[in-house]
Coordinates of C-alpha atoms and ligand atoms in Angstrom, one line a residue:
M1 CA -34.4 -28.3 20.1
S2 CA -32.8 -28.8 23.4
D3 CA -30.2 -26.3 24.6
I4 CA -27.3 -28.0 26.5
F5 CA -27.0 -24.9 28.7
Q6 CA -30.5 -25.3 30.1
K7 CA -29.3 -27.6 32.9
C8 CA -26.9 -24.8 33.9
R9 CA -29.7 -22.3 34.2
D10 CA -31.8 -24.8 36.1
F11 CA -29.0 -25.6 38.5
K12 CA -30.2 -23.9 41.7
T13 CA -28.7 -26.0 44.5
V14 CA -25.6 -24.0 44.9
E15 CA -27.5 -20.6 44.7
L16 CA -29.8 -21.9 47.5
M17 CA -26.9 -23.0 49.7
R18 CA -25.1 -19.7 49.2
S19 CA -28.3 -17.8 50.1
K20 CA -28.6 -19.8 53.3
G21 CA -25.0 -19.3 54.1
V22 CA -24.2 -23.0 54.1
Y23 CA -22.0 -23.2 50.9
P24 CA -18.9 -25.2 51.9
Y25 CA -17.1 -25.7 48.6
F26 CA -14.0 -24.0 47.1
A27 CA -13.3 -22.4 50.5
P28 CA -10.6 -19.7 49.8
L29 CA -8.1 -20.2 52.5
E30 CA -6.0 -17.1 53.3
S31 CA -2.8 -18.9 54.5
E32 CA -0.7 -22.0 54.0
Q33 CA -1.9 -25.5 55.0
A34 CA -0.9 -25.7 58.6
P35 CA -2.5 -27.0 61.8
E36 CA -4.1 -23.5 62.0
V37 CA -5.2 -21.6 58.9
M38 CA -6.6 -18.2 58.2
Y39 CA -10.1 -18.4 56.8
L40 CA -12.9 -15.8 56.7
G41 CA -10.4 -13.4 58.4
R42 CA -9.8 -15.5 61.5
M43 CA -7.4 -18.3 62.6
M44 CA -9.0 -21.7 62.7
V45 CA -7.9 -25.2 63.6
M46 CA -7.5 -27.1 60.3
A47 CA -9.2 -30.4 60.9
G48 CA -10.1 -31.1 57.2
S49 CA -6.8 -31.4 55.4
N50 CA -4.9 -34.3 53.9
N51 CA -1.5 -32.9 54.9
Y52 CA -1.1 -35.9 57.2
L53 CA 2.6 -35.4 58.0
G54 CA 2.4 -31.7 58.2
L55 CA 5.0 -31.2 55.4
A56 CA 3.1 -28.8 53.2
N57 CA 4.6 -25.8 55.0
D58 CA 7.9 -27.3 56.1
P59 CA 10.8 -25.0 55.4
R60 CA 12.9 -27.9 53.9
M61 CA 10.1 -28.6 51.4
K62 CA 10.0 -24.9 50.5
Q63 CA 13.7 -24.8 50.0
A64 CA 13.7 -27.8 47.7
V65 CA 11.1 -26.1 45.5
K66 CA 13.2 -22.9 45.3
T67 CA 16.3 -24.9 44.3
A68 CA 14.5 -26.9 41.7
V69 CA 13.0 -23.7 40.1
D70 CA 16.5 -22.3 39.8
E71 CA 17.7 -25.5 38.1
F72 CA 14.7 -26.5 35.9
G73 CA 12.4 -23.5 35.8
T74 CA 8.7 -23.4 36.4
G75 CA 7.3 -26.0 34.0
C76 CA 8.3 -28.9 31.7
A77 CA 6.6 -27.5 28.6
G78 CA 5.0 -30.8 27.6
S79 CA 4.4 -34.5 28.2
R80 CA 7.2 -36.6 29.6
F81 CA 6.7 -38.9 26.5
L82 CA 7.9 -36.3 24.1
N83 CA 9.7 -33.4 25.7
G84 CA 9.0 -32.9 29.4
N85 CA 11.0 -35.6 31.0
T86 CA 14.1 -34.9 33.2
H87 CA 16.6 -37.0 35.1
F88 CA 14.8 -35.6 38.2
H89 CA 11.6 -37.5 37.3
E90 CA 13.5 -40.7 36.6
D91 CA 15.5 -40.4 39.9
L92 CA 12.2 -40.0 41.8
E93 CA 10.7 -43.0 40.1
I94 CA 13.6 -45.1 41.4
K95 CA 13.3 -43.6 44.9
I96 CA 9.6 -44.1 45.2
A97 CA 9.9 -47.7 44.0
K98 CA 12.6 -48.3 46.6
F99 CA 10.4 -46.7 49.3
K100 CA 7.5 -48.9 48.4
Q101 CA 9.9 -52.0 48.0
K102 CA 8.9 -52.6 44.4
E103 CA 11.1 -53.0 41.3
A104 CA 10.1 -49.9 39.3
G105 CA 8.0 -46.8 39.5
L106 CA 6.2 -44.2 37.4
I107 CA 5.4 -40.6 38.2
Y108 CA 2.2 -38.9 36.9
A109 CA 1.1 -35.3 37.2
T110 CA -1.7 -36.0 39.6
G111 CA -3.2 -39.0 41.5
Y112 CA -6.4 -38.7 39.4
Q113 CA -4.4 -39.1 36.2
M114 CA -2.5 -41.9 37.7
N115 CA -5.6 -43.9 38.3
T116 CA -7.3 -43.2 35.0
G117 CA -4.0 -43.9 33.1
T118 CA -2.9 -47.0 35.0
V119 CA -6.3 -48.7 34.9
G120 CA -6.8 -47.7 31.3
A121 CA -3.4 -49.2 30.3
L122 CA -4.1 -52.5 32.2
V123 CA -7.7 -53.3 31.3
G124 CA -9.9 -52.8 28.3
K125 CA -12.9 -54.2 26.4
G126 CA -13.4 -57.9 27.3
D127 CA -11.7 -57.5 30.7
F128 CA -13.2 -57.0 34.1
A129 CA -12.3 -54.5 36.8
I130 CA -13.7 -55.5 40.2
V131 CA -13.9 -52.6 42.6
D132 CA -15.0 -52.0 46.2
K133 CA -18.2 -50.0 46.4
L134 CA -16.4 -47.2 48.2
D135 CA -13.4 -46.9 45.9
H136 CA -12.3 -43.4 45.0
A137 CA -13.9 -41.7 42.0
S138 CA -10.7 -41.6 40.0
I139 CA -10.6 -45.4 40.0
L140 CA -14.2 -45.7 38.8
D141 CA -13.6 -43.0 36.2
G142 CA -10.5 -45.0 35.0
V143 CA -12.6 -48.1 34.7
N144 CA -15.3 -46.3 32.8
L145 CA -12.8 -44.8 30.4
S146 CA -11.0 -48.1 29.8
G147 CA -14.0 -50.0 28.3
A148 CA -13.6 -52.8 30.8
E149 CA -16.7 -54.1 32.5
M150 CA -17.0 -52.8 36.1
K151 CA -18.2 -55.2 38.8
R152 CA -18.6 -53.9 42.4
F153 CA -18.4 -55.8 45.6
K154 CA -19.7 -54.9 49.1
H155 CA -17.4 -52.6 51.0
N156 CA -14.4 -54.4 52.4
D157 CA -16.2 -57.8 52.1
A158 CA -13.9 -60.6 50.8
A159 CA -16.8 -63.1 50.7
D160 CA -18.6 -60.8 48.4
L161 CA -15.5 -60.3 46.3
D162 CA -15.4 -64.1 46.0
R163 CA -19.0 -64.2 44.9
V164 CA -18.4 -61.5 42.2
L165 CA -15.2 -63.2 40.9
S166 CA -16.9 -66.6 40.8
A167 CA -19.4 -65.2 38.3
I168 CA -16.8 -64.0 35.9
P169 CA -15.5 -66.4 33.2
D170 CA -12.2 -68.0 34.1
S171 CA -10.7 -67.0 30.7
A172 CA -11.4 -63.2 31.2
G173 CA -8.8 -60.7 32.4
K174 CA -9.5 -59.6 36.0
L175 CA -8.1 -56.7 38.0
V176 CA -9.3 -56.1 41.6
I177 CA -8.8 -52.5 42.7
V178 CA -9.2 -51.3 46.2
D179 CA -8.3 -48.2 48.3
G180 CA -5.7 -49.1 51.0
V181 CA -7.4 -46.5 53.4
F182 CA -10.8 -45.3 52.4
S183 CA -10.7 -41.6 52.0
M184 CA -14.0 -40.6 53.6
E185 CA -14.6 -43.4 56.1
G186 CA -11.0 -43.8 57.3
D187 CA -11.1 -47.6 57.5
I188 CA -8.3 -49.9 56.1
C189 CA -9.0 -52.5 53.4
D190 CA -8.9 -56.1 54.6
L191 CA -5.9 -56.9 52.5
P192 CA -5.1 -60.4 53.8
A193 CA -8.6 -61.7 53.0
L194 CA -8.8 -59.8 49.7
L195 CA -5.5 -61.2 48.6
E196 CA -6.5 -64.7 49.3
V197 CA -9.7 -64.4 47.3
T198 CA -7.9 -62.6 44.4
K199 CA -5.2 -65.4 44.2
K200 CA -7.9 -68.1 44.3
H201 CA -9.4 -66.6 41.2
K202 CA -6.1 -65.9 39.5
A203 CA -6.9 -62.2 39.3
R204 CA -4.5 -59.3 39.6
I205 CA -4.7 -56.7 42.4
M206 CA -4.0 -53.0 42.5
I207 CA -4.1 -51.0 45.8
D208 CA -4.5 -47.2 45.9
D209 CA -2.3 -46.1 48.9
A210 CA -3.2 -42.4 48.5
H211 CA -4.1 -42.1 52.2
A212 CA -1.9 -44.9 53.5
T213 CA 1.5 -43.7 52.2
G214 CA 3.4 -42.0 55.0
V215 CA 0.7 -43.0 57.5
L216 CA 0.4 -46.8 57.7
G217 CA 3.2 -49.2 58.7
K218 CA 6.3 -48.8 60.8
N219 CA 8.1 -46.9 58.2
G220 CA 5.1 -45.3 56.5
R221 CA 5.4 -47.6 53.5
G222 CA 1.6 -48.2 53.4
T223 CA -0.9 -51.0 53.5
T224 CA 1.3 -54.0 52.9
E225 CA 3.7 -52.8 55.7
H226 CA 0.7 -52.3 58.0
F227 CA -0.3 -55.9 57.6
G228 CA 3.2 -57.3 57.4
I229 CA 2.6 -58.6 53.9
D230 CA 5.4 -59.1 51.4
P231 CA 5.1 -56.2 48.9
D232 CA 5.5 -58.6 46.1
E233 CA 2.1 -60.1 47.0
V234 CA 0.4 -57.0 45.6
D235 CA 0.8 -56.6 41.8
I236 CA 0.4 -52.8 41.6
V237 CA 0.5 -50.1 44.3
V238 CA -0.5 -46.6 43.3
G239 CA -0.9 -43.4 45.3
T240 CA -0.9 -39.6 45.2
C241 CA 1.7 -37.0 46.2
S242 CA -1.0 -34.6 47.3
K243 CA -1.4 -35.9 50.9
S244 CA 1.6 -37.0 53.1
L245 CA 4.0 -36.1 50.3
A246 CA 2.5 -32.6 50.5
T247 CA 2.5 -31.3 46.9
V248 CA 0.8 -32.7 43.8
G249 CA 1.5 -35.8 41.6
G250 CA 0.7 -39.5 41.4
F251 CA 2.8 -42.6 41.5
C252 CA 2.5 -46.2 40.5
V253 CA 5.0 -49.0 41.4
G254 CA 5.3 -52.7 40.4
K255 CA 7.4 -55.0 38.3
S256 CA 9.7 -53.4 35.7
D257 CA 8.1 -54.9 32.6
I258 CA 4.6 -53.9 33.8
M259 CA 5.7 -50.4 34.6
D260 CA 7.4 -50.1 31.2
Y261 CA 4.2 -51.2 29.5
I262 CA 2.1 -48.7 31.5
R263 CA 4.6 -45.9 30.7
H264 CA 4.0 -46.4 27.0
N265 CA 0.2 -46.9 27.2
A266 CA -1.2 -44.7 29.9
R267 CA -3.0 -42.0 28.0
S268 CA -3.0 -39.5 30.9
M269 CA 0.8 -39.9 31.0
M270 CA 1.4 -39.6 27.2
F271 CA -1.1 -36.8 26.4
S272 CA -0.7 -34.5 29.4
A273 CA 2.2 -32.3 30.6
A274 CA 4.8 -33.6 33.0
L275 CA 4.8 -32.8 36.7
P276 CA 6.9 -29.6 37.1
A277 CA 10.4 -30.0 38.7
P278 CA 9.5 -28.1 41.9
C279 CA 6.9 -30.7 42.7
V280 CA 9.3 -33.5 41.8
A281 CA 11.8 -32.0 44.2
S282 CA 9.3 -31.7 47.1
I283 CA 8.1 -35.3 46.7
S284 CA 11.8 -36.4 46.9
T285 CA 12.4 -34.2 50.0
A286 CA 9.2 -35.5 51.6
L287 CA 10.4 -39.1 51.1
D288 CA 13.7 -38.2 52.8
I289 CA 11.8 -36.6 55.8
I290 CA 9.5 -39.6 56.1
E291 CA 12.6 -41.9 56.5
Q292 CA 14.4 -39.5 58.8
E293 CA 11.6 -38.4 61.1
P294 CA 9.4 -41.4 62.3
Q295 CA 8.3 -39.2 65.2
R296 CA 6.0 -37.3 62.8
R297 CA 4.0 -40.4 62.2
K298 CA 4.1 -41.2 65.9
N299 CA 2.6 -37.9 66.8
L300 CA 0.0 -38.3 64.1
W301 CA -1.1 -41.5 65.6
D302 CA -0.9 -40.2 69.2
M303 CA -3.2 -37.3 68.1
T304 CA -5.5 -39.8 66.3
R305 CA -5.9 -41.9 69.4
R306 CA -6.6 -38.9 71.5
L307 CA -9.3 -37.6 69.1
K308 CA -10.9 -41.0 68.5
T309 CA -11.1 -41.8 72.3
G310 CA -12.5 -38.3 72.8
F311 CA -15.2 -38.8 70.2
D312 CA -16.0 -42.3 71.6
D313 CA -16.3 -40.8 75.1
L314 CA -18.7 -38.2 73.8
G315 CA -20.8 -40.9 72.2
F316 CA -20.3 -40.0 68.6
D317 CA -20.7 -42.6 65.8
T318 CA -17.3 -42.7 64.0
G319 CA -18.2 -45.6 61.7
H320 CA -15.3 -48.0 61.2
S321 CA -12.5 -45.4 61.3
E322 CA -9.1 -46.7 62.3
T323 CA -6.8 -44.0 60.8
P324 CA -6.3 -40.2 61.1
I325 CA -9.4 -39.8 59.0
I326 CA -12.3 -39.8 61.5
P327 CA -15.8 -39.4 60.1
I328 CA -18.6 -38.2 62.4
M329 CA -21.6 -40.1 61.0
V330 CA -24.6 -37.7 60.8
R331 CA -26.8 -39.5 58.2
D332 CA -28.8 -36.4 57.5
N333 CA -27.9 -33.9 54.7
T334 CA -29.2 -30.8 56.4
K335 CA -27.6 -31.6 59.7
V336 CA -24.3 -32.3 58.0
F337 CA -24.2 -28.7 56.7
M338 CA -25.5 -27.3 59.9
L339 CA -22.8 -29.0 61.9
W340 CA -20.1 -28.0 59.5
K341 CA -21.2 -24.3 59.7
A342 CA -21.5 -24.4 63.5
L343 CA -18.0 -25.8 63.8
L344 CA -16.7 -23.1 61.5
E345 CA -18.2 -20.5 63.9
E346 CA -16.4 -22.2 66.7
G347 CA -13.1 -21.9 64.7
I348 CA -12.9 -25.5 63.5
F349 CA -12.5 -26.3 59.7
T350 CA -13.9 -29.7 58.7
N351 CA -15.3 -31.2 55.5
P352 CA -19.1 -31.9 55.1
V353 CA -19.4 -35.0 53.0
V354 CA -22.6 -36.0 51.1
S355 CA -23.6 -38.0 48.1
P356 CA -22.0 -38.8 45.6
A357 CA -18.8 -38.9 47.7
V358 CA -20.6 -41.3 50.1
P359 CA -23.8 -43.2 49.8
P360 CA -26.9 -40.9 50.6
S361 CA -27.6 -42.8 53.8
D362 CA -24.1 -42.4 55.2
T363 CA -23.5 -38.6 55.1
L364 CA -20.9 -37.3 57.5
V365 CA -18.6 -34.6 58.7
R366 CA -15.0 -35.6 58.0
V367 CA -12.2 -34.8 60.4
S368 CA -8.6 -35.5 59.4
L369 CA -5.4 -34.9 61.4
M370 CA -1.8 -33.8 60.9
A371 CA 1.4 -34.8 62.6
T372 CA 1.8 -31.1 63.6
H373 CA -1.5 -30.9 65.5
T374 CA -1.1 -30.6 69.3
K375 CA -3.1 -31.9 72.2
E376 CA -4.6 -28.4 72.6
H377 CA -5.9 -28.6 69.0
I378 CA -7.5 -32.0 69.6
D379 CA -9.2 -30.7 72.8
R380 CA -10.5 -27.7 70.9
I381 CA -11.9 -29.9 68.2
L382 CA -13.7 -32.1 70.8
T383 CA -15.1 -29.2 72.8
A384 CA -16.5 -27.7 69.6
F385 CA -18.1 -30.9 68.4
D386 CA -19.7 -31.5 71.8
K387 CA -21.2 -28.0 71.9
C388 CA -22.3 -27.9 68.2
A389 CA -23.8 -31.4 68.2
A390 CA -25.8 -30.6 71.3
V391 CA -27.3 -27.5 69.7
I392 CA -28.1 -29.2 66.3
G393 CA -29.3 -32.5 67.8
I394 CA -26.8 -34.9 66.3
A395 CA -27.5 -38.5 67.3
R396 CA -24.8 -39.9 69.7
P397 CA -25.7 -43.6 69.8
A398 CA -22.9 -44.5 72.2
K399 CA -23.4 -41.6 74.6
V400 CA -23.4 -42.7 78.2
K401 CA -26.3 -41.0 79.9
Ligands
LIG501 N1 -7.0 -41.8 45.1 C1 -7.6 -41.6 46.3 C2 -7.9 -42.7 47.2 C3 -7.8 -40.2 46.6 O1 -8.4 -40.0 47.8 C4 -7.5 -39.2 45.7 C5 -7.7 -37.7 46.0 N2 -8.5 -37.4 47.1 C6 -6.9 -39.5 44.5 C7 -6.7 -40.9 44.2 C8 -6.6 -38.5 43.5 O2 -5.4 -37.9 43.8 P1 -5.0 -36.4 43.4 O3 -5.6 -35.4 44.3 O4 -3.5 -36.4 43.4 O5 -5.5 -36.2 42.0

């Protein structure tokens, strides 16, 4: 008889990493998410956070949470479907739809739930979900749960999407799902080309703007604004509130009738508790700050350009990054962990990224920036990378000898 616990006892990878002092996961930070954090008893430059606009420790966000707790308490005690809904949630849905220039919105408890719920409501057995090979795991999990058939196309390759869609029967339901900004690689989806192909095949398209919201476009509205594309061209836009919006939660925006259908059919919405009011309040406050303080986004991009140029000058391979997410391509598992560890010792917190988060041949150390980083922070990151990469022997294909 096989014991399902045997695999747990045979699971030695983590033990080995801990014994070698290179275990990077579940790092217990000792302070709030800020440009510098306390970790392992010392202050470090935080270069591995998704707090893109630096709002996670903003006093106005904290105050909004305190006020909401006084009015609505700590939790909603159930699903929005039955007993956990408030006018606060509904006002936020209107506000986020307006920000994204769509008719209606939906708020979920997390971005992960938003993807599984939305995809599961829209496609099922007999339908096809066509995904970019580097789409986020929550999209893939949503497709797997839905019963729809998953087809994958080459990363950001509209010609390959065309090939995949051409092989699907005309009569089948088709939903193309792409990340707006790819979370590990930091590149932007080729939306104009993908839209053209999607329309040609009469498929629907959904964009996950988790890393684009607050970051891309003149007003931070995301991928469509970045490309100057009419928001109506994209059927469904989704995202998370755990990055620029600096708390937790997920959103989905689109036409009113479609949102109403999803609201009544997304299992992760119906069978899971509502987002607590303090989180709703902080999302709403973050949206106000995004509209009032464009200089935050400007600083984020100024810092991004300074870091990217610095990495280029040092010869590092940063893949196709074009956003505040800048991967240093290492392509060697052991060296990824060595580099991450050496950077920590230099006082720089980054994220080591290996399979399954990225393909095994494309392992990397992920750097991501905040609007509240300064030039001094960027220069410290560059100095540390230069020093650590030299010691470990990280390839620098573009290094000028
Ligand atoms: N989509 C993308 C592209 C993401 O990067 C993430 C989280 N990293 C999610 C969805 C899930 O969001 P959340 O953390 O709010 O569950």
